[in-house]
């Protein structure tokens, strides 16, 4: 569990790096704020009481993502690499199916660092924000679906949808759903269509911003306008609360990308994911 001063230091360093590099860092704040006590997932480089570099691991089932940053005035000193060595010297990466570095597309230093680790490009993700033109949402349309809060009775459905859409094992999702350290800032909805549980959608509220996550419509029920109806209700509700609405979508998910763009979401940033082969790296030490 991170301390309040650590969270504050991470936030301050993030703001400095984003302003200097004109990027958006994906630090998964809902996860940072809900770390389990005693977990080893965050690595810090302090000097003179100031945070110079930070590296975080984010576990998604059998996969792990890595994101981090170094203060612009303290780069090219090996600071981030020292944090990474702490990770690789531990057993934290053992038995992980995929190890992905999450690096903003415009971060030249980040891209060079991933390349120096012989990591190959795995996927590209677009960060979208709901723009001012919301006519594509179909405001005033009769809703096809209703949204209700998630309950533990929905856990198996939730796990199945995550496995089908995001390649996260059902076991991992069920464990996360039952964890007492599950994020408290996420609002979890079940999408219902004609009396059937047809999908799910989550919203994470972070200050004046709301992020849509885990949006899935059951493959057997797609093509009926279910996704647009659910998205419309969630976005309009968040806008009514005065929030800026954001989401991420994998670049090669053409169906989802078309839906979001047609509803008024516009591109704000690009995140690259590089896959690191841990077993090969160990062999070559």
Tab-separated table of C-alpha atoms in Angstrom, residues 16 49 51 74 90 100 127 138 158 168 173-174 208 263:
chain	number	residue	atom	x	y	z
A	16	UNK	CA	6.493	17.520	-14.829
A	49	UNK	CA	14.017	13.926	-0.665
A	51	UNK	CA	11.460	11.633	-6.483
A	74	UNK	CA	17.962	13.479	-14.330
A	90	UNK	CA	13.448	-10.399	-8.164
A	100	UNK	CA	4.662	-5.295	-21.772
A	127	UNK	CA	-6.398	7.430	-26.089
A	138	UNK	CA	-27.944	10.020	-30.722
A	158	UNK	CA	-17.785	-10.677	-15.808
A	168	UNK	CA	-7.463	-12.290	-18.980
A	173	UNK	CA	-10.673	-11.942	-12.789
A	174	UNK	CA	-12.598	-13.872	-10.145
A	208	UNK	CA	-12.699	16.085	-13.167
A	263	UNK	CA	-20.060	8.938	-31.057
